[in-house]
Amino acid sequence: MQYKLRTPVTREDLAPLRTGDTVLLSGAVYTARDAAHKRMMELLDTGGSLPFPVEGSAVYYVGPTPERPGQVIGSPTSGRMDAYSPRLLDLGQLIMIGKGKRDQAVKDAVVRNGAVYLAALGGAGALMAASVKELEVICWEDLGCEAVRRLEVEDFPLTVILDAHGGDLYESGPAAYLASLA
């Protein structure tokens, strides 16, 4: 199935999604990689607040590359965020965007919070960049490509990898493929 979603999302918006479904995401998406996640944890540990509204938010684990003339963003990893993701999900983040397998603590937090993990197509950054309509650095410009940015996206194409019901496409996909060969 294909779904159109707009951020911020609710658990109810995400409940119908199943692994393998496609999502066309529109609205604000925040970028944050390793260094930004570390700073977000430091802020939270000292009683500070995050630099963007976390409730119902979508965070894309990407560090944009410089844009080409006429483009808003250049082309763009997820397991490295596993140590931070459960805490952000428990605070209300509902969408993670990246690629690669996630650990069990992240999977458990996805189910516990009614969240999803969506995959951006690897190697298709230039194609996906066409969905980005605006880009604004919102904090930690000193981090360069890892600064937190707010992207305004329209019909950003994504695939559901982890769903709120415990589905994991990295497990079910290969199993279904192998079963089809038997």
JSON list of N, CA, C and O in Angstrom, two decimals, residues 136-159:
[
{"chain": "A", "resi": 136, "resn": "GLU", "atom": "N", "xyz": [16.74, 24.88, 5.82]},
{"chain": "A", "resi": 136, "resn": "GLU", "atom": "CA", "xyz": [17.17, 25.92, 6.75]},
{"chain": "A", "resi": 136, "resn": "GLU", "atom": "C", "xyz": [17.98, 25.29, 7.87]},
{"chain": "A", "resi": 136, "resn": "GLU", "atom": "O", "xyz": [17.54, 24.31, 8.47]},
{"chain": "A", "resi": 137, "resn": "VAL", "atom": "N", "xyz": [19.18, 25.80, 8.13]},
{"chain": "A", "resi": 137, "resn": "VAL", "atom": "CA", "xyz": [19.96, 25.36, 9.28]},
{"chain": "A", "resi": 137, "resn": "VAL", "atom": "C", "xyz": [19.31, 25.95, 10.51]},
{"chain": "A", "resi": 137, "resn": "VAL", "atom": "O", "xyz": [19.13, 27.18, 10.59]},
{"chain": "A", "resi": 138, "resn": "ILE", "atom": "N", "xyz": [18.94, 25.10, 11.48]},
{"chain": "A", "resi": 138, "resn": "ILE", "atom": "CA", "xyz": [18.27, 25.64, 12.68]},
{"chain": "A", "resi": 138, "resn": "ILE", "atom": "C", "xyz": [19.18, 25.67, 13.90]},
{"chain": "A", "resi": 138, "resn": "ILE", "atom": "O", "xyz": [18.90, 26.39, 14.84]},
{"chain": "A", "resi": 139, "resn": "CYS", "atom": "N", "xyz": [20.28, 24.88, 13.89]},
{"chain": "A", "resi": 139, "resn": "CYS", "atom": "CA", "xyz": [21.23, 24.99, 15.00]},
{"chain": "A", "resi": 139, "resn": "CYS", "atom": "C", "xyz": [22.52, 24.23, 14.71]},
{"chain": "A", "resi": 139, "resn": "CYS", "atom": "O", "xyz": [22.55, 23.37, 13.83]},
{"chain": "A", "resi": 140, "resn": "TRP", "atom": "N", "xyz": [23.54, 24.57, 15.45]},
{"chain": "A", "resi": 140, "resn": "TRP", "atom": "CA", "xyz": [24.85, 23.94, 15.42]},
{"chain": "A", "resi": 140, "resn": "TRP", "atom": "C", "xyz": [25.49, 23.97, 14.04]},
{"chain": "A", "resi": 140, "resn": "TRP", "atom": "O", "xyz": [26.01, 22.97, 13.53]},
{"chain": "A", "resi": 141, "resn": "GLU", "atom": "N", "xyz": [25.51, 25.16, 13.48]},
{"chain": "A", "resi": 141, "resn": "GLU", "atom": "CA", "xyz": [26.12, 25.35, 12.17]},
{"chain": "A", "resi": 141, "resn": "GLU", "atom": "C", "xyz": [27.60, 24.93, 12.18]},
{"chain": "A", "resi": 141, "resn": "GLU", "atom": "O", "xyz": [28.13, 24.52, 11.16]},
{"chain": "A", "resi": 142, "resn": "ASP", "atom": "N", "xyz": [28.22, 25.00, 13.38]},
{"chain": "A", "resi": 142, "resn": "ASP", "atom": "CA", "xyz": [29.62, 24.59, 13.48]},
{"chain": "A", "resi": 142, "resn": "ASP", "atom": "C", "xyz": [29.85, 23.12, 13.15]},
{"chain": "A", "resi": 142, "resn": "ASP", "atom": "O", "xyz": [30.98, 22.70, 12.89]},
{"chain": "A", "resi": 143, "resn": "LEU", "atom": "N", "xyz": [28.78, 22.33, 13.10]},
{"chain": "A", "resi": 143, "resn": "LEU", "atom": "CA", "xyz": [28.90, 20.90, 12.77]},
{"chain": "A", "resi": 143, "resn": "LEU", "atom": "C", "xyz": [28.95, 20.65, 11.27]},
{"chain": "A", "resi": 143, "resn": "LEU", "atom": "O", "xyz": [29.04, 19.51, 10.82]},
{"chain": "A", "resi": 144, "resn": "GLY", "atom": "N", "xyz": [28.89, 21.71, 10.49]},
{"chain": "A", "resi": 144, "resn": "GLY", "atom": "CA", "xyz": [28.96, 21.56, 9.03]},
{"chain": "A", "resi": 144, "resn": "GLY", "atom": "C", "xyz": [27.81, 20.72, 8.50]},
{"chain": "A", "resi": 144, "resn": "GLY", "atom": "O", "xyz": [26.65, 21.02, 8.78]},
{"chain": "A", "resi": 145, "resn": "CYS", "atom": "N", "xyz": [28.13, 19.65, 7.77]},
{"chain": "A", "resi": 145, "resn": "CYS", "atom": "CA", "xyz": [27.07, 18.84, 7.17]},
{"chain": "A", "resi": 145, "resn": "CYS", "atom": "C", "xyz": [26.23, 18.13, 8.22]},
{"chain": "A", "resi": 145, "resn": "CYS", "atom": "O", "xyz": [25.15, 17.64, 7.92]},
{"chain": "A", "resi": 146, "resn": "GLU", "atom": "N", "xyz": [26.70, 18.07, 9.49]},
{"chain": "A", "resi": 146, "resn": "GLU", "atom": "CA", "xyz": [25.92, 17.44, 10.55]},
{"chain": "A", "resi": 146, "resn": "GLU", "atom": "C", "xyz": [25.08, 18.43, 11.35]},
{"chain": "A", "resi": 146, "resn": "GLU", "atom": "O", "xyz": [24.44, 18.05, 12.34]},
{"chain": "A", "resi": 147, "resn": "ALA", "atom": "N", "xyz": [25.05, 19.70, 10.96]},
{"chain": "A", "resi": 147, "resn": "ALA", "atom": "CA", "xyz": [24.18, 20.67, 11.63]},
{"chain": "A", "resi": 147, "resn": "ALA", "atom": "C", "xyz": [22.74, 20.21, 11.50]},
{"chain": "A", "resi": 147, "resn": "ALA", "atom": "O", "xyz": [22.37, 19.51, 10.56]},
{"chain": "A", "resi": 148, "resn": "VAL", "atom": "N", "xyz": [21.90, 20.60, 12.45]},
{"chain": "A", "resi": 148, "resn": "VAL", "atom": "CA", "xyz": [20.48, 20.25, 12.36]},
{"chain": "A", "resi": 148, "resn": "VAL", "atom": "C", "xyz": [19.82, 21.21, 11.39]},
{"chain": "A", "resi": 148, "resn": "VAL", "atom": "O", "xyz": [19.95, 22.43, 11.50]},
{"chain": "A", "resi": 149, "resn": "ARG", "atom": "N", "xyz": [19.14, 20.61, 10.42]},
{"chain": "A", "resi": 149, "resn": "ARG", "atom": "CA", "xyz": [18.43, 21.38, 9.40]},
{"chain": "A", "resi": 149, "resn": "ARG", "atom": "C", "xyz": [16.96, 21.05, 9.42]},
{"chain": "A", "resi": 149, "resn": "ARG", "atom": "O", "xyz": [16.57, 19.95, 9.80]},
{"chain": "A", "resi": 150, "resn": "ARG", "atom": "N", "xyz": [16.15, 21.99, 9.01]},
{"chain": "A", "resi": 150, "resn": "ARG", "atom": "CA", "xyz": [14.72, 21.75, 8.77]},
{"chain": "A", "resi": 150, "resn": "ARG", "atom": "C", "xyz": [14.55, 21.72, 7.27]},
{"chain": "A", "resi": 150, "resn": "ARG", "atom": "O", "xyz": [14.84, 22.69, 6.58]},
{"chain": "A", "resi": 151, "resn": "LEU", "atom": "N", "xyz": [14.11, 20.56, 6.78]},
{"chain": "A", "resi": 151, "resn": "LEU", "atom": "CA", "xyz": [13.79, 20.43, 5.36]},
{"chain": "A", "resi": 151, "resn": "LEU", "atom": "C", "xyz": [12.27, 20.52, 5.22]},
{"chain": "A", "resi": 151, "resn": "LEU", "atom": "O", "xyz": [11.54, 19.95, 6.02]},
{"chain": "A", "resi": 152, "resn": "GLU", "atom": "N", "xyz": [11.83, 21.22, 4.24]},
{"chain": "A", "resi": 152, "resn": "GLU", "atom": "CA", "xyz": [10.41, 21.19, 3.87]},
{"chain": "A", "resi": 152, "resn": "GLU", "atom": "C", "xyz": [10.33, 20.29, 2.66]},
{"chain": "A", "resi": 152, "resn": "GLU", "atom": "O", "xyz": [10.92, 20.58, 1.62]},
{"chain": "A", "resi": 153, "resn": "VAL", "atom": "N", "xyz": [9.64, 19.15, 2.80]},
{"chain": "A", "resi": 153, "resn": "VAL", "atom": "CA", "xyz": [9.58, 18.16, 1.73]},
{"chain": "A", "resi": 153, "resn": "VAL", "atom": "C", "xyz": [8.16, 18.02, 1.20]},
{"chain": "A", "resi": 153, "resn": "VAL", "atom": "O", "xyz": [7.19, 18.30, 1.91]},
{"chain": "A", "resi": 154, "resn": "GLU", "atom": "N", "xyz": [8.08, 17.55, -0.03]},
{"chain": "A", "resi": 154, "resn": "GLU", "atom": "CA", "xyz": [6.79, 17.28, -0.65]},
{"chain": "A", "resi": 154, "resn": "GLU", "atom": "C", "xyz": [6.88, 15.92, -1.34]},
{"chain": "A", "resi": 154, "resn": "GLU", "atom": "O", "xyz": [7.73, 15.71, -2.21]},
{"chain": "A", "resi": 155, "resn": "ASP", "atom": "N", "xyz": [6.01, 15.00, -0.90]},
{"chain": "A", "resi": 155, "resn": "ASP", "atom": "CA", "xyz": [5.97, 13.65, -1.46]},
{"chain": "A", "resi": 155, "resn": "ASP", "atom": "C", "xyz": [7.35, 12.98, -1.49]},
{"chain": "A", "resi": 155, "resn": "ASP", "atom": "O", "xyz": [7.77, 12.41, -2.48]},
{"chain": "A", "resi": 156, "resn": "PHE", "atom": "N", "xyz": [8.03, 13.06, -0.36]},
{"chain": "A", "resi": 156, "resn": "PHE", "atom": "CA", "xyz": [9.35, 12.44, -0.18]},
{"chain": "A", "resi": 156, "resn": "PHE", "atom": "C", "xyz": [9.15, 10.93, -0.14]},
{"chain": "A", "resi": 156, "resn": "PHE", "atom": "O", "xyz": [8.47, 10.41, 0.75]},
{"chain": "A", "resi": 157, "resn": "PRO", "atom": "N", "xyz": [9.71, 10.16, -1.10]},
{"chain": "A", "resi": 157, "resn": "PRO", "atom": "CA", "xyz": [9.41, 8.72, -1.20]},
{"chain": "A", "resi": 157, "resn": "PRO", "atom": "C", "xyz": [10.23, 7.88, -0.21]},
{"chain": "A", "resi": 157, "resn": "PRO", "atom": "O", "xyz": [11.45, 7.94, -0.19]},
{"chain": "A", "resi": 158, "resn": "LEU", "atom": "N", "xyz": [9.50, 7.10, 0.60]},
{"chain": "A", "resi": 158, "resn": "LEU", "atom": "CA", "xyz": [10.12, 6.29, 1.64]},
{"chain": "A", "resi": 158, "resn": "LEU", "atom": "C", "xyz": [9.45, 4.92, 1.71]},
{"chain": "A", "resi": 158, "resn": "LEU", "atom": "O", "xyz": [8.32, 4.76, 1.26]},
{"chain": "A", "resi": 159, "resn": "THR", "atom": "N", "xyz": [10.14, 3.95, 2.31]},
{"chain": "A", "resi": 159, "resn": "THR", "atom": "CA", "xyz": [9.61, 2.59, 2.50]},
{"chain": "A", "resi": 159, "resn": "THR", "atom": "C", "xyz": [9.60, 2.26, 3.98]},
{"chain": "A", "resi": 159, "resn": "THR", "atom": "O", "xyz": [10.57, 2.54, 4.69]}
]
